[in-house]
Amino acid sequence: RTLMRANYGKFFQVPDLGEIYQSIQVDFTSRVPLIGNPDLPPQIQTMYAVSLKHRLSTSVSLEVNGYYKDIEKLLSTRQATSFWEGRPAQYTIFQIDDFAKVKGVDFILEKRPSRFFYGSLTYSLLDAKGTGSSSREFYYRYAQLGGGELPRKEYPLEFDVTHSIKLDLYLYLP
């Protein structure tokens, strides 16, 4: 009546080719160009997940999933200054600077197919904190808009939705 699962994984993700080779031959006279970086190492993710599922009756089960994801070497963009044709030139380049930690719990109440309906109700509790939500966050928020200093400590990321409820309901009418 009860099922337990545990997973562990270490994953490596190579950056997209666009982030490696974007605007390699760029005109530095344009505003603040965004330039790719061929020396980017892969992003590293370490993930853990534990799940416990218990059958409450012949057609109803309750499942609890806990997970933790540690993302190292998260891709970001930073501004740099160099010399081009004897003058100082500013540009933004992809580099590895950010990290993120995502943890959460899902509670799933599931009704197996019966005569007229089946479905599930899921409640998720999520906590996603880090130093960058996406690889271009600095470029759009800080470099282009003059958004001030970069954050120096973890903050809730853009995809951090602390509480969410999802209902999947299927009705069958013969």
Short mmCIF file of C-alpha atoms in Angstrom, two decimals:
data_model
loop_
_atom_site.label_atom_id
_atom_site.label_comp_id
_atom_site.label_asym_id
_atom_site.label_seq_id
_atom_site.Cartn_x
_atom_site.Cartn_y
_atom_site.Cartn_z
CA ARG A 1 0.00 0.00 0.00
CA THR A 2 3.02 2.31 0.32
CA LEU A 3 5.73 3.17 -2.18
CA MET A 4 8.95 5.07 -1.46
CA ARG A 5 11.36 6.43 -4.06
CA ALA A 6 14.65 8.29 -3.74
CA ASN A 7 16.67 9.90 -6.55
CA TYR A 8 20.02 11.60 -6.76
CA GLY A 9 21.59 13.08 -9.86
CA LYS A 10 24.48 15.28 -10.91
CA PHE A 11 23.87 16.95 -14.27
CA PHE A 12 26.07 19.01 -16.55
CA GLN A 13 24.51 21.38 -19.08
CA VAL A 14 26.55 23.04 -21.80
CA PRO A 15 25.47 26.65 -22.55
CA ASP A 16 23.47 27.31 -25.73
CA LEU A 17 25.56 28.04 -28.83
CA GLY A 18 23.99 31.50 -29.01
CA GLU A 19 25.44 32.33 -25.60
CA ILE A 20 28.84 31.07 -26.68
CA TYR A 21 29.11 32.68 -30.12
CA GLN A 22 26.72 35.67 -29.98
CA SER A 23 28.11 38.78 -31.69
CA ILE A 24 31.71 37.56 -31.73
CA GLN A 25 32.49 40.11 -34.46
CA VAL A 26 30.75 43.09 -32.95
CA ASP A 27 30.82 46.80 -33.61
CA PHE A 28 31.81 48.41 -30.32
CA THR A 29 30.45 51.78 -31.44
CA SER A 30 26.91 50.49 -30.81
CA ARG A 31 25.56 51.12 -27.30
CA VAL A 32 26.69 48.28 -24.98
CA PRO A 33 26.79 45.14 -27.11
CA LEU A 34 26.13 41.67 -25.65
CA ILE A 35 28.95 39.31 -26.61
CA GLY A 36 29.18 35.52 -26.33
CA ASN A 37 32.00 33.74 -24.49
CA PRO A 38 33.58 30.60 -26.03
CA ASP A 39 35.30 29.76 -22.71
CA LEU A 40 32.09 29.06 -20.75
CA PRO A 41 32.18 25.87 -18.65
CA PRO A 42 29.06 23.70 -18.26
CA GLN A 43 26.43 24.51 -15.66
CA ILE A 44 26.38 21.95 -12.82
CA GLN A 45 23.16 20.83 -11.10
CA THR A 46 22.94 18.48 -8.14
CA MET A 47 19.42 17.21 -7.48
CA TYR A 48 17.86 15.15 -4.71
CA ALA A 49 14.28 13.89 -4.57
CA VAL A 50 12.37 11.71 -2.10
CA SER A 51 8.81 10.53 -2.63
CA LEU A 52 6.34 8.65 -0.47
CA LYS A 53 3.03 7.45 -1.94
CA HIS A 54 0.35 5.73 0.14
CA ARG A 55 -2.89 4.18 -1.09
CA LEU A 56 -5.68 5.40 1.20
CA SER A 57 -8.36 3.25 -0.47
CA THR A 58 -8.76 1.27 -3.68
CA SER A 59 -9.21 4.46 -5.71
CA VAL A 60 -7.54 7.26 -3.67
CA SER A 61 -3.84 7.80 -2.95
CA LEU A 62 -1.75 10.50 -1.26
CA GLU A 63 1.76 11.30 -2.43
CA VAL A 64 4.38 13.57 -0.85
CA ASN A 65 7.43 14.59 -2.93
CA GLY A 66 10.35 16.52 -1.49
CA TYR A 67 13.13 17.88 -3.69
CA TYR A 68 16.28 19.99 -3.56
CA LYS A 69 18.26 21.36 -6.50
CA ASP A 70 21.62 23.10 -6.18
CA ILE A 71 22.67 24.93 -9.36
CA GLU A 72 26.32 25.95 -9.55
CA LYS A 73 28.04 27.94 -12.28
CA LEU A 74 24.82 29.58 -13.40
CA LEU A 75 25.23 31.65 -16.54
CA SER A 76 25.04 35.43 -16.21
CA THR A 77 26.15 38.59 -18.00
CA ARG A 78 28.52 41.23 -16.69
CA GLN A 79 29.81 44.51 -18.05
CA ALA A 80 33.47 44.83 -19.02
CA THR A 81 35.70 47.52 -20.47
CA SER A 82 38.41 47.04 -23.09
CA PHE A 83 40.16 49.03 -25.78
CA TRP A 84 38.97 48.99 -29.40
CA GLU A 85 40.72 51.05 -32.06
CA GLY A 86 42.66 52.87 -29.35
CA ARG A 87 39.57 53.96 -27.38
CA PRO A 88 37.94 52.47 -24.30
CA ALA A 89 34.86 50.42 -25.20
CA GLN A 90 32.24 48.93 -22.89
CA TYR A 91 30.50 45.65 -23.61
CA THR A 92 28.52 42.97 -21.80
CA ILE A 93 29.77 39.38 -21.90
CA PHE A 94 28.36 36.03 -20.80
CA GLN A 95 30.20 34.55 -17.84
CA ILE A 96 29.72 32.24 -14.89
CA ASP A 97 28.87 34.22 -11.75
CA ASP A 98 25.49 33.19 -10.39
CA PHE A 99 24.05 30.26 -8.43
CA ALA A 100 20.62 29.12 -7.28
CA LYS A 101 19.09 26.78 -4.71
CA VAL A 102 15.58 25.41 -5.26
CA LYS A 103 13.73 23.33 -2.68
CA GLY A 104 10.16 22.32 -2.33
CA VAL A 105 7.45 19.86 -1.36
CA ASP A 106 4.46 18.64 -3.40
CA PHE A 107 1.36 17.06 -1.86
CA ILE A 108 -0.75 15.14 -4.39
CA LEU A 109 -4.17 13.68 -3.68
CA GLU A 110 -5.09 11.42 -6.59
CA LYS A 111 -8.36 9.70 -7.50
CA ARG A 112 -7.93 6.77 -9.87
CA PRO A 113 -10.32 6.32 -12.81
CA SER A 114 -13.76 5.17 -11.83
CA ARG A 115 -17.07 5.20 -13.58
CA PHE A 116 -17.44 8.94 -14.32
CA PHE A 117 -14.36 10.87 -13.23
CA TYR A 118 -10.79 10.85 -12.04
CA GLY A 119 -8.18 13.47 -11.28
CA SER A 120 -5.70 14.92 -8.84
CA LEU A 121 -5.25 17.88 -6.54
CA THR A 122 -1.69 19.14 -6.08
CA TYR A 123 -0.41 21.66 -3.54
CA SER A 124 3.19 22.83 -4.04
CA LEU A 125 5.42 24.72 -1.65
CA LEU A 126 8.52 26.11 -3.40
CA ASP A 127 11.52 28.17 -2.32
CA ALA A 128 13.87 29.34 -5.10
CA LYS A 129 16.68 31.67 -4.11
CA GLY A 130 19.86 32.65 -5.86
CA THR A 131 21.83 35.46 -7.43
CA GLY A 132 20.28 35.41 -10.91
CA SER A 133 16.99 34.30 -12.45
CA SER A 134 18.21 34.13 -16.04
CA SER A 135 21.40 34.54 -18.02
CA ARG A 136 20.35 37.96 -19.36
CA GLU A 137 18.96 39.44 -16.15
CA PHE A 138 21.96 41.72 -15.59
CA TYR A 139 21.97 42.83 -19.23
CA TYR A 140 18.33 43.93 -19.24
CA ARG A 141 17.90 45.08 -15.65
CA TYR A 142 21.23 46.64 -14.76
CA ALA A 143 23.30 47.41 -17.87
CA GLN A 144 20.56 48.77 -20.15
CA LEU A 145 18.34 50.44 -17.57
CA GLY A 146 21.03 51.61 -15.18
CA GLY A 147 19.42 49.62 -12.36
CA GLY A 148 22.16 50.25 -9.83
CA GLU A 149 24.37 47.76 -8.04
CA LEU A 150 24.15 44.02 -8.42
CA PRO A 151 22.67 42.07 -5.54
CA ARG A 152 25.37 40.74 -3.21
CA LYS A 153 23.30 38.04 -1.52
CA GLU A 154 20.59 35.53 -2.39
CA TYR A 155 17.12 36.81 -3.23
CA PRO A 156 13.86 35.15 -4.38
CA LEU A 157 14.16 34.36 -8.09
CA GLU A 158 11.55 35.30 -10.71
CA PHE A 159 10.19 31.74 -10.90
CA ASP A 160 9.79 31.48 -7.10
CA VAL A 161 6.09 30.78 -6.64
CA THR A 162 5.85 29.93 -2.95
CA HIS A 163 2.35 28.44 -2.95
CA SER A 164 0.49 26.90 -5.86
CA ILE A 165 -2.55 24.68 -6.19
CA LYS A 166 -3.39 22.68 -9.30
CA LEU A 167 -6.55 20.68 -9.96
CA ASP A 168 -6.76 18.16 -12.80
CA LEU A 169 -10.28 16.81 -13.20
CA TYR A 170 -11.42 14.48 -15.97
CA LEU A 171 -15.11 13.77 -16.51
CA TYR A 172 -16.31 10.84 -18.58
CA LEU A 173 -19.84 10.83 -19.93
CA PRO A 174 -20.72 7.62 -21.80
#
